[in-house]
C-alpha positions as a Markdown table, in Angstrom:
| # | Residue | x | y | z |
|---|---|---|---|---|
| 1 | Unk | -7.8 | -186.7 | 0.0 |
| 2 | Unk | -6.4 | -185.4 | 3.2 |
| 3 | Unk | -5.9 | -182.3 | 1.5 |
| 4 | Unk | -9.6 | -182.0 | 1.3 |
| 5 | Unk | -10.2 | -182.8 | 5.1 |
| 6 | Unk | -7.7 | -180.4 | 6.0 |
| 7 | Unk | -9.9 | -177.8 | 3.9 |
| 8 | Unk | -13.0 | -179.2 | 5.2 |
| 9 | Unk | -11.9 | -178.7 | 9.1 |
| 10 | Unk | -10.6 | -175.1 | 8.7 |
| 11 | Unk | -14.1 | -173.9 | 7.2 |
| 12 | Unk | -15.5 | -175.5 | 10.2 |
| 13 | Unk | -13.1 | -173.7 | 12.4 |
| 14 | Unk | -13.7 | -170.7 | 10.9 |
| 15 | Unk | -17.4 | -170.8 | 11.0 |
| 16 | Unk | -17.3 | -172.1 | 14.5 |
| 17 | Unk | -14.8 | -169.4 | 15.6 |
| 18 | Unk | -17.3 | -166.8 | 14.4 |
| 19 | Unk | -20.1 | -168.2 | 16.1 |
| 20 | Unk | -18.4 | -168.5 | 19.5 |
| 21 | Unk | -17.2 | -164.9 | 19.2 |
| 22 | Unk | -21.4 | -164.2 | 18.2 |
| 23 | Unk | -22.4 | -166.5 | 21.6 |
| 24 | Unk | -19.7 | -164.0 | 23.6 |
| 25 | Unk | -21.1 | -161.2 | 22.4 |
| 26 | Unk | -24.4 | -161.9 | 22.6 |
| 27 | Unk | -23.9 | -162.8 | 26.3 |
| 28 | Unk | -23.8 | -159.7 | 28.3 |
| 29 | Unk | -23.1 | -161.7 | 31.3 |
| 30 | Unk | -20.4 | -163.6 | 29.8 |
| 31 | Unk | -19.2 | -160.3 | 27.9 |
| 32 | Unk | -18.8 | -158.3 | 30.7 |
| 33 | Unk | -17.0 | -160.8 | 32.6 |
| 34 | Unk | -14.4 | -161.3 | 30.3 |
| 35 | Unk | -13.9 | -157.4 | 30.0 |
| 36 | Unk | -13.8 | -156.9 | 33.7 |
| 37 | Unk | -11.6 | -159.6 | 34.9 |
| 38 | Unk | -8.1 | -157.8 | 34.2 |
| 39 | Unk | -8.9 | -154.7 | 35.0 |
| 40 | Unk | -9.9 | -156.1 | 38.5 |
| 41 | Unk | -6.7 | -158.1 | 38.7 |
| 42 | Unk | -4.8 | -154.9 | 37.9 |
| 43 | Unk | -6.4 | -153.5 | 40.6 |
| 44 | Unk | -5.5 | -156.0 | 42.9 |
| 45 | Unk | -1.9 | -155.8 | 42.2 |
| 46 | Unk | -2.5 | -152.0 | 42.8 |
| 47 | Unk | -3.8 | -152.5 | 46.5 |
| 48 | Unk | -1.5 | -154.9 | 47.4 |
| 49 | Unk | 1.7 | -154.9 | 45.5 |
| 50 | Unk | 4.8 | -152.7 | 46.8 |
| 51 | Unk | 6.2 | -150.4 | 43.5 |
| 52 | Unk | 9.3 | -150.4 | 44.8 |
| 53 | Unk | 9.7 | -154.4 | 46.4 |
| 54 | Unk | 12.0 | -155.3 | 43.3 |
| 55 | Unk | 14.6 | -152.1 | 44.0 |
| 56 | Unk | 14.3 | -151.6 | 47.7 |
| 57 | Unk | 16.1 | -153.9 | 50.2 |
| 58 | Unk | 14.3 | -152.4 | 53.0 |
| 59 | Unk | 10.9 | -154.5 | 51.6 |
| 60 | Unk | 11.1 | -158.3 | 52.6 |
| 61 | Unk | 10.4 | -160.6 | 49.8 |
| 62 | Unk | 7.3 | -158.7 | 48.3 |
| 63 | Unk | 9.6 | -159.5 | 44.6 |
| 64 | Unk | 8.8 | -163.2 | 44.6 |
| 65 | Unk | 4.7 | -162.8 | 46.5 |
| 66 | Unk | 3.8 | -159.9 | 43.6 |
| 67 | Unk | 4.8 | -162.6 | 40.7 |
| 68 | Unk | 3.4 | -165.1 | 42.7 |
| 69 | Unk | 0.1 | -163.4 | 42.9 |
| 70 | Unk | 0.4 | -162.4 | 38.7 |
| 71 | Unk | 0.8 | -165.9 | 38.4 |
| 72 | Unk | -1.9 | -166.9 | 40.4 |
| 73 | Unk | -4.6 | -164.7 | 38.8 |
| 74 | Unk | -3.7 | -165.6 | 35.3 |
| 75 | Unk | -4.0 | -169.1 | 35.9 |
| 76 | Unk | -7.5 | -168.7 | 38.2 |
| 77 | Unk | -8.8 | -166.5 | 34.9 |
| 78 | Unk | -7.8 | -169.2 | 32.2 |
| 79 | Unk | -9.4 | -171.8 | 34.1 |
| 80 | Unk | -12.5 | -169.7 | 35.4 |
| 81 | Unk | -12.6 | -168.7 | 31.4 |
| 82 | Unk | -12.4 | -172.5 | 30.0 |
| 83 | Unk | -14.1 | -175.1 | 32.7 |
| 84 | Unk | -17.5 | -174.4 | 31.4 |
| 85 | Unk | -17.1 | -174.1 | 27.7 |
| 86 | Unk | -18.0 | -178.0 | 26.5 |
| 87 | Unk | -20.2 | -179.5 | 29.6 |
| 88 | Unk | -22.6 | -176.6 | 28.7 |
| 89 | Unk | -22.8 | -177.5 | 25.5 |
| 90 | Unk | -22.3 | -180.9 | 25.3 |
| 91 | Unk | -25.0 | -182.4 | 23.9 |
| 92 | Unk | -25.6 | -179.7 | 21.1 |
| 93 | Unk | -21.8 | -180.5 | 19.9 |
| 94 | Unk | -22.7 | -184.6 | 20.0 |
| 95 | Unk | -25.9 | -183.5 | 17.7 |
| 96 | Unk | -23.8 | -181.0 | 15.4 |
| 97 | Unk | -21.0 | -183.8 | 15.5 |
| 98 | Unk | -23.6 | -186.7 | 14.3 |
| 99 | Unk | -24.3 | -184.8 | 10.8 |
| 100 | Unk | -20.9 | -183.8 | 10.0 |
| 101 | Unk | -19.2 | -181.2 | 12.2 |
| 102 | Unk | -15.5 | -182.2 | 13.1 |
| 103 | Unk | -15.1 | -182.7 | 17.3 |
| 104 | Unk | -11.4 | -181.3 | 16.8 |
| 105 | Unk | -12.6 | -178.2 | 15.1 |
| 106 | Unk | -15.2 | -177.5 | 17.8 |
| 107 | Unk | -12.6 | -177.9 | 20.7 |
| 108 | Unk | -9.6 | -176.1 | 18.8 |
| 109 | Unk | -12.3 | -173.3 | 17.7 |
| 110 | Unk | -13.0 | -173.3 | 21.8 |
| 111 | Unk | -9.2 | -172.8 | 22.6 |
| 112 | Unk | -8.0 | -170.7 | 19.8 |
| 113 | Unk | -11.5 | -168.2 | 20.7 |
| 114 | Unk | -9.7 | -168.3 | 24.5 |
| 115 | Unk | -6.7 | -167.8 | 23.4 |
| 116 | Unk | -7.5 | -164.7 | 21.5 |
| 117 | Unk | -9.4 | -163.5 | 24.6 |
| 118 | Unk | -6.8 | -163.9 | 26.7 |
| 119 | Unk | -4.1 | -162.3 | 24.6 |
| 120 | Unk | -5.9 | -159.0 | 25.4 |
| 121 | Unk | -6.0 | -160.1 | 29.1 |
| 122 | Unk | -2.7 | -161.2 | 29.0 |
| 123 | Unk | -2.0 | -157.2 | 27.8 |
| 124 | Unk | -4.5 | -155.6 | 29.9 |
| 125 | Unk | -2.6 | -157.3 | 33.4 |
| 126 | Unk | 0.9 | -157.1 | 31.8 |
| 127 | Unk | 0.4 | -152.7 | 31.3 |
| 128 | Unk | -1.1 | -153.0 | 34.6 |
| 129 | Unk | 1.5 | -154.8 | 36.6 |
| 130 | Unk | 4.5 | -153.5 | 35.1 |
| 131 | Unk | 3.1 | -149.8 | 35.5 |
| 132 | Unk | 2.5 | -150.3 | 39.2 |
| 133 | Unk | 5.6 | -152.0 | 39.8 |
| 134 | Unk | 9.0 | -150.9 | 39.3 |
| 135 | Unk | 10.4 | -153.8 | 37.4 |
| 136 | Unk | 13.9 | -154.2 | 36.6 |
| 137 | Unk | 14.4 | -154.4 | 32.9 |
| 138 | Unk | 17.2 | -157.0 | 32.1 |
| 139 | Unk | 16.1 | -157.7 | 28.7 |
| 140 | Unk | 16.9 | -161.4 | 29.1 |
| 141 | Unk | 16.0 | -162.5 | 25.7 |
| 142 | Unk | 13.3 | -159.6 | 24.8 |
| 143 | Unk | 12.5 | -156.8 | 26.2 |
| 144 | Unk | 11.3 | -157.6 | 30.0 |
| 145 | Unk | 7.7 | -156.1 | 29.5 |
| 146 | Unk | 7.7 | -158.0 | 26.3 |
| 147 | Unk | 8.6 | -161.2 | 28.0 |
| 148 | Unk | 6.3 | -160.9 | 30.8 |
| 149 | Unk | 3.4 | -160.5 | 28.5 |
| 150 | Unk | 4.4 | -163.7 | 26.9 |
| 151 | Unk | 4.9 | -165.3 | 30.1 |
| 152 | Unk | 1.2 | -164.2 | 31.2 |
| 153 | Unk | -0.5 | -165.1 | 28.2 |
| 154 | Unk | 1.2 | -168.4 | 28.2 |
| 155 | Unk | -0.2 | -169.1 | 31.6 |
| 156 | Unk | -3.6 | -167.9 | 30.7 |
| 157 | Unk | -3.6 | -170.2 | 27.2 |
| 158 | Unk | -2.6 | -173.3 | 29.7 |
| 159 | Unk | -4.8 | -172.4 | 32.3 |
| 160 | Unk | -7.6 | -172.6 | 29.6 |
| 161 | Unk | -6.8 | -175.8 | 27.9 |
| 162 | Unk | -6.9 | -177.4 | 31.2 |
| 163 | Unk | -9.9 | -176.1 | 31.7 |
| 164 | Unk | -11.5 | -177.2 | 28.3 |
| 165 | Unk | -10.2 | -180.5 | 28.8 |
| 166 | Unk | -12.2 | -180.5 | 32.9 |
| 167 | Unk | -14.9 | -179.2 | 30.7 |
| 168 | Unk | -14.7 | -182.0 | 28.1 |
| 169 | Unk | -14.3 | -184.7 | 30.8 |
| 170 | Unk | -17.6 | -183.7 | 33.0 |
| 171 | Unk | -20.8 | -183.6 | 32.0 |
| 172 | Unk | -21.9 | -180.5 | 34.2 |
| 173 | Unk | -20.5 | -177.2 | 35.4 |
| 174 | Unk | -21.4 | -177.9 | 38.9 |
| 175 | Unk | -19.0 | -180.9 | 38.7 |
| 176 | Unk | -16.7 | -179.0 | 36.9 |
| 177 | Unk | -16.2 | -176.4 | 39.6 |
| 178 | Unk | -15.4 | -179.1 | 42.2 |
| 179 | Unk | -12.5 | -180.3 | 39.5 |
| 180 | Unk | -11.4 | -176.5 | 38.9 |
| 181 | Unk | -11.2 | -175.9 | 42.8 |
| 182 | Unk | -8.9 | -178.6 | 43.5 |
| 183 | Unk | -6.9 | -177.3 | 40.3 |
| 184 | Unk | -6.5 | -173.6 | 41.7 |
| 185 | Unk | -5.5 | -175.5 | 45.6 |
| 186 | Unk | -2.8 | -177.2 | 43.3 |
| 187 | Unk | -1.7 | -174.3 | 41.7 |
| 188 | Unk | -1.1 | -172.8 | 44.6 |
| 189 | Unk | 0.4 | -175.6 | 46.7 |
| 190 | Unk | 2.9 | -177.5 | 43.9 |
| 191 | Unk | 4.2 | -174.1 | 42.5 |
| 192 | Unk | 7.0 | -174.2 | 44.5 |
| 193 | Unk | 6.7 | -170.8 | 45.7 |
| 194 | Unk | 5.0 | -171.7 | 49.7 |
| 195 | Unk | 6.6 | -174.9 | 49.9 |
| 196 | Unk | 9.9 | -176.8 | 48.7 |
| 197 | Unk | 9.2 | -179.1 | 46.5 |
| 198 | Unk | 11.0 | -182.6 | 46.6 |
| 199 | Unk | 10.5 | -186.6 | 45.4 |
| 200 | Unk | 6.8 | -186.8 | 44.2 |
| 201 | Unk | 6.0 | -183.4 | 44.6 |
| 202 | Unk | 8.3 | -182.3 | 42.3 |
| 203 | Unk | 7.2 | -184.6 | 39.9 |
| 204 | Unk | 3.8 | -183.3 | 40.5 |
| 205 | Unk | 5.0 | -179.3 | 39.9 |
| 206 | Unk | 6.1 | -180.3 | 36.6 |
| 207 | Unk | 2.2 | -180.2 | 35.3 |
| 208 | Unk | 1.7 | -177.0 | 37.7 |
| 209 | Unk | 1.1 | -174.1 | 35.3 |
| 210 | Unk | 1.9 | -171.6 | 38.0 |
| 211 | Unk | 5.5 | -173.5 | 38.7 |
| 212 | Unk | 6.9 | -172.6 | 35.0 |
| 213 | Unk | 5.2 | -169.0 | 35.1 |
| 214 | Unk | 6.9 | -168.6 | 37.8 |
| 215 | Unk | 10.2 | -169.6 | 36.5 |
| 216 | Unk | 10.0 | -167.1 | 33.6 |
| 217 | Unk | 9.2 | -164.0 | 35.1 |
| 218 | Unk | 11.3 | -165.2 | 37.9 |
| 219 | Unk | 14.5 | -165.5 | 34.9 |
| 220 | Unk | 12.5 | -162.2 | 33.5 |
| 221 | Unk | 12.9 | -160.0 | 36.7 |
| 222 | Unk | 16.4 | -161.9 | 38.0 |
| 223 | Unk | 14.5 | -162.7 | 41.1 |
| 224 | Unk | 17.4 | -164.9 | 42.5 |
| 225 | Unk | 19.5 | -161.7 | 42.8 |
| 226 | Unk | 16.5 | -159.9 | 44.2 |
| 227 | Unk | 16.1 | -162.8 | 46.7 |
| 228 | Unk | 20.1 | -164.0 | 47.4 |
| 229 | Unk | 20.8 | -160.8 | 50.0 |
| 230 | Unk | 18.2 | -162.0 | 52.2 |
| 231 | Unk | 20.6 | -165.4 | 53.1 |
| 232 | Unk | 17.0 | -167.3 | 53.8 |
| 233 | Unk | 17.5 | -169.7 | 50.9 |
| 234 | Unk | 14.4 | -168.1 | 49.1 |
| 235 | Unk | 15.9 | -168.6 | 46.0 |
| 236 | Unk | 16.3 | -171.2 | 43.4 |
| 237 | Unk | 17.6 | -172.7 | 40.0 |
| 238 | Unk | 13.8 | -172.4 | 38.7 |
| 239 | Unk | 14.4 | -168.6 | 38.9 |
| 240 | Unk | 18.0 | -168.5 | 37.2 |
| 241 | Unk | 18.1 | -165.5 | 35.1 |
| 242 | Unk | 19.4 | -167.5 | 31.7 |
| 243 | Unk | 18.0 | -168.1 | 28.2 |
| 244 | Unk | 17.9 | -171.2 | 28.6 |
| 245 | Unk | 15.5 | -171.1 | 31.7 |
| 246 | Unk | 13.2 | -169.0 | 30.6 |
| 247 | Unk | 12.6 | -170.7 | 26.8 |
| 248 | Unk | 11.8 | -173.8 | 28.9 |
| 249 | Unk | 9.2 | -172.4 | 31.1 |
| 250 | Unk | 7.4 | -171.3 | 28.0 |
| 251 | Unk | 8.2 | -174.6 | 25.9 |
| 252 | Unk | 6.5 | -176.3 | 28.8 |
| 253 | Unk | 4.0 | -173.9 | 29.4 |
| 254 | Unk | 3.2 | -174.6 | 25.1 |
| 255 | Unk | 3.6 | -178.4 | 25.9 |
| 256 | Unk | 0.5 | -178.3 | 28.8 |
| 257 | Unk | -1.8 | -176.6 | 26.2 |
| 258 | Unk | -1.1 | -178.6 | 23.5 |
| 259 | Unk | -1.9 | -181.8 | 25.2 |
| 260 | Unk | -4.8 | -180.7 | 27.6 |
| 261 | Unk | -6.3 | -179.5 | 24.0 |
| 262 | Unk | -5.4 | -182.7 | 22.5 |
| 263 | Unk | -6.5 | -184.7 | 25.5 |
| 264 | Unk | -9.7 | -182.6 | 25.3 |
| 265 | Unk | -10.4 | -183.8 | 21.9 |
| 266 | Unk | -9.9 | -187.1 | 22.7 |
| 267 | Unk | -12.3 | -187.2 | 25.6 |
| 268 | Unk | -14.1 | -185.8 | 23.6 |
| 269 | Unk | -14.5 | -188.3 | 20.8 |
| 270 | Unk | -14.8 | -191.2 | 22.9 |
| 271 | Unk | -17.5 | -190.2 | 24.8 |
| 272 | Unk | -19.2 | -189.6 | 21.2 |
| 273 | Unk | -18.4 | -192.5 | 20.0 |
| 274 | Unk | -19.5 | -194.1 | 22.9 |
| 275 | Unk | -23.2 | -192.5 | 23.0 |
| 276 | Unk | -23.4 | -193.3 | 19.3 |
| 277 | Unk | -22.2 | -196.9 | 20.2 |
């Protein structure tokens, strides 16, 4: 028997996952957005980024603001990707879910149609950034360029599943953006990167997708010795170059997308369940 449901919900993901690849394409608008978005943050990092801020003493602490602003933008695209993706569909996936189609395999086919995106994002920003900037390659645990792709695409696939689950918990985008505003102001407040972050506030960092991206390319680029000459107490144990650090920044950066998914799903259901009630 659950043999058979499993069966049952990954032909409805796979039909579903086609579809919303079909919607994509379909939506020149939509299409073109998602093409253009890395290419523009690329650019970005081109116009403001110093090549040389992670090998040069002579340039302030332009290491720590360049993976600040990678950070930043991967999280803003996830989010600006994701925080429309159910509210504007939401009553065609209560009808579709009222003769038989599974509310979990409409919100993982959502988040696994992201994630694929954003894996091409994540590669798009990664060749960009690390050809514009002279990163130092310490092959922590893979090679750097390798583990900064992972760190980017990892912020992107969180990003997104807190988005789904803003866009599972609203019932319109214009709500929605209000939500995903005070989201990016979080990101950039509780990353821990403008201001130190102690008692509640670092309790609060610890859902901040930006605060463990930054820890791994941190652990990636050995920004603490990067930071440590300038005696100004820039740097920190979230940016230790170790194994251990940098796993944990992407075991928690996997730990917010799996339970923003889940919690999406859940949302989800009861607010079906409820409207059938």
């Amino acid at each position: 028997m659950q043999s058979v449901k499993i069966g049952k919900l990954l032909r409805q993901l796979t039909v579903l996952i086609s579809r919303n690849f079909q919607l994509i394409w379909n939506q020149k608008l939509t299409l073109g957005s998602l093409i253009l978005q890395a290419p523009l943050m690329v650019l970005v990092i081109k116009l403001v980024g110093e090549p040389d801020c992670f090998t040069s003493n002579l340039i302030n602490i332009g290491s720590r603001t360049v993976l600040f602003i990678v950070c930043a933008m991967a999280s803003f695209m996830g989010l600006l990707n994701s925080y429309r993706e159910i509210c504007k569909d939401r009553e065609i996936i209560f009808r579709e879910a009222s003769i038989g189609v599974s509310l979990l395999a409409t919100v993982l086919s959502k988040a696994i149609t992201l994630f694929l995106v954003e894996a091409v994002q994540a590669g798009i920003l990664t060749a960009g950034f690390v050809e514009i900037i002279h990163i130092p390659q310490n092959h922590l645990l893979l090679d750097t360029n390798v583990e900064i792709f992972i760190t980017i695409f990892l912020l992107m696939a969180a990003s997104s599943a807190m988005g789904l689950l803003v866009s599972a918990s609203l019932k319109s985008s214009e709500a929605a953006v209000l939500l995903v505003l005070v989201l990016i102001i979080g990101q950039v407040v509780f990353s821990g990167v403008m201001f130190s972050m102690t008692g509640a506030l670092t309790a609060i960092s610890y859902i901040i997708v930006c605060r463990w991206g930054m820890g791994a390319l941190g652990a990636s680029t050995d920004l603490n010795d990067r930071l440590s000459w300038l005696k100004a107490g820039l740097d920190s144990p979230m940016y230790d170059a170790t194994v251990p650090n940098l796993v944990h920044s992407w075991q928690m950066l996997g730990l917010i997308t799996l339970v923003c998914v889940a919690a999406a799903w859940l949302v989800l259901y009861i607010g079906f369940n409820r409207k059938k009630g």
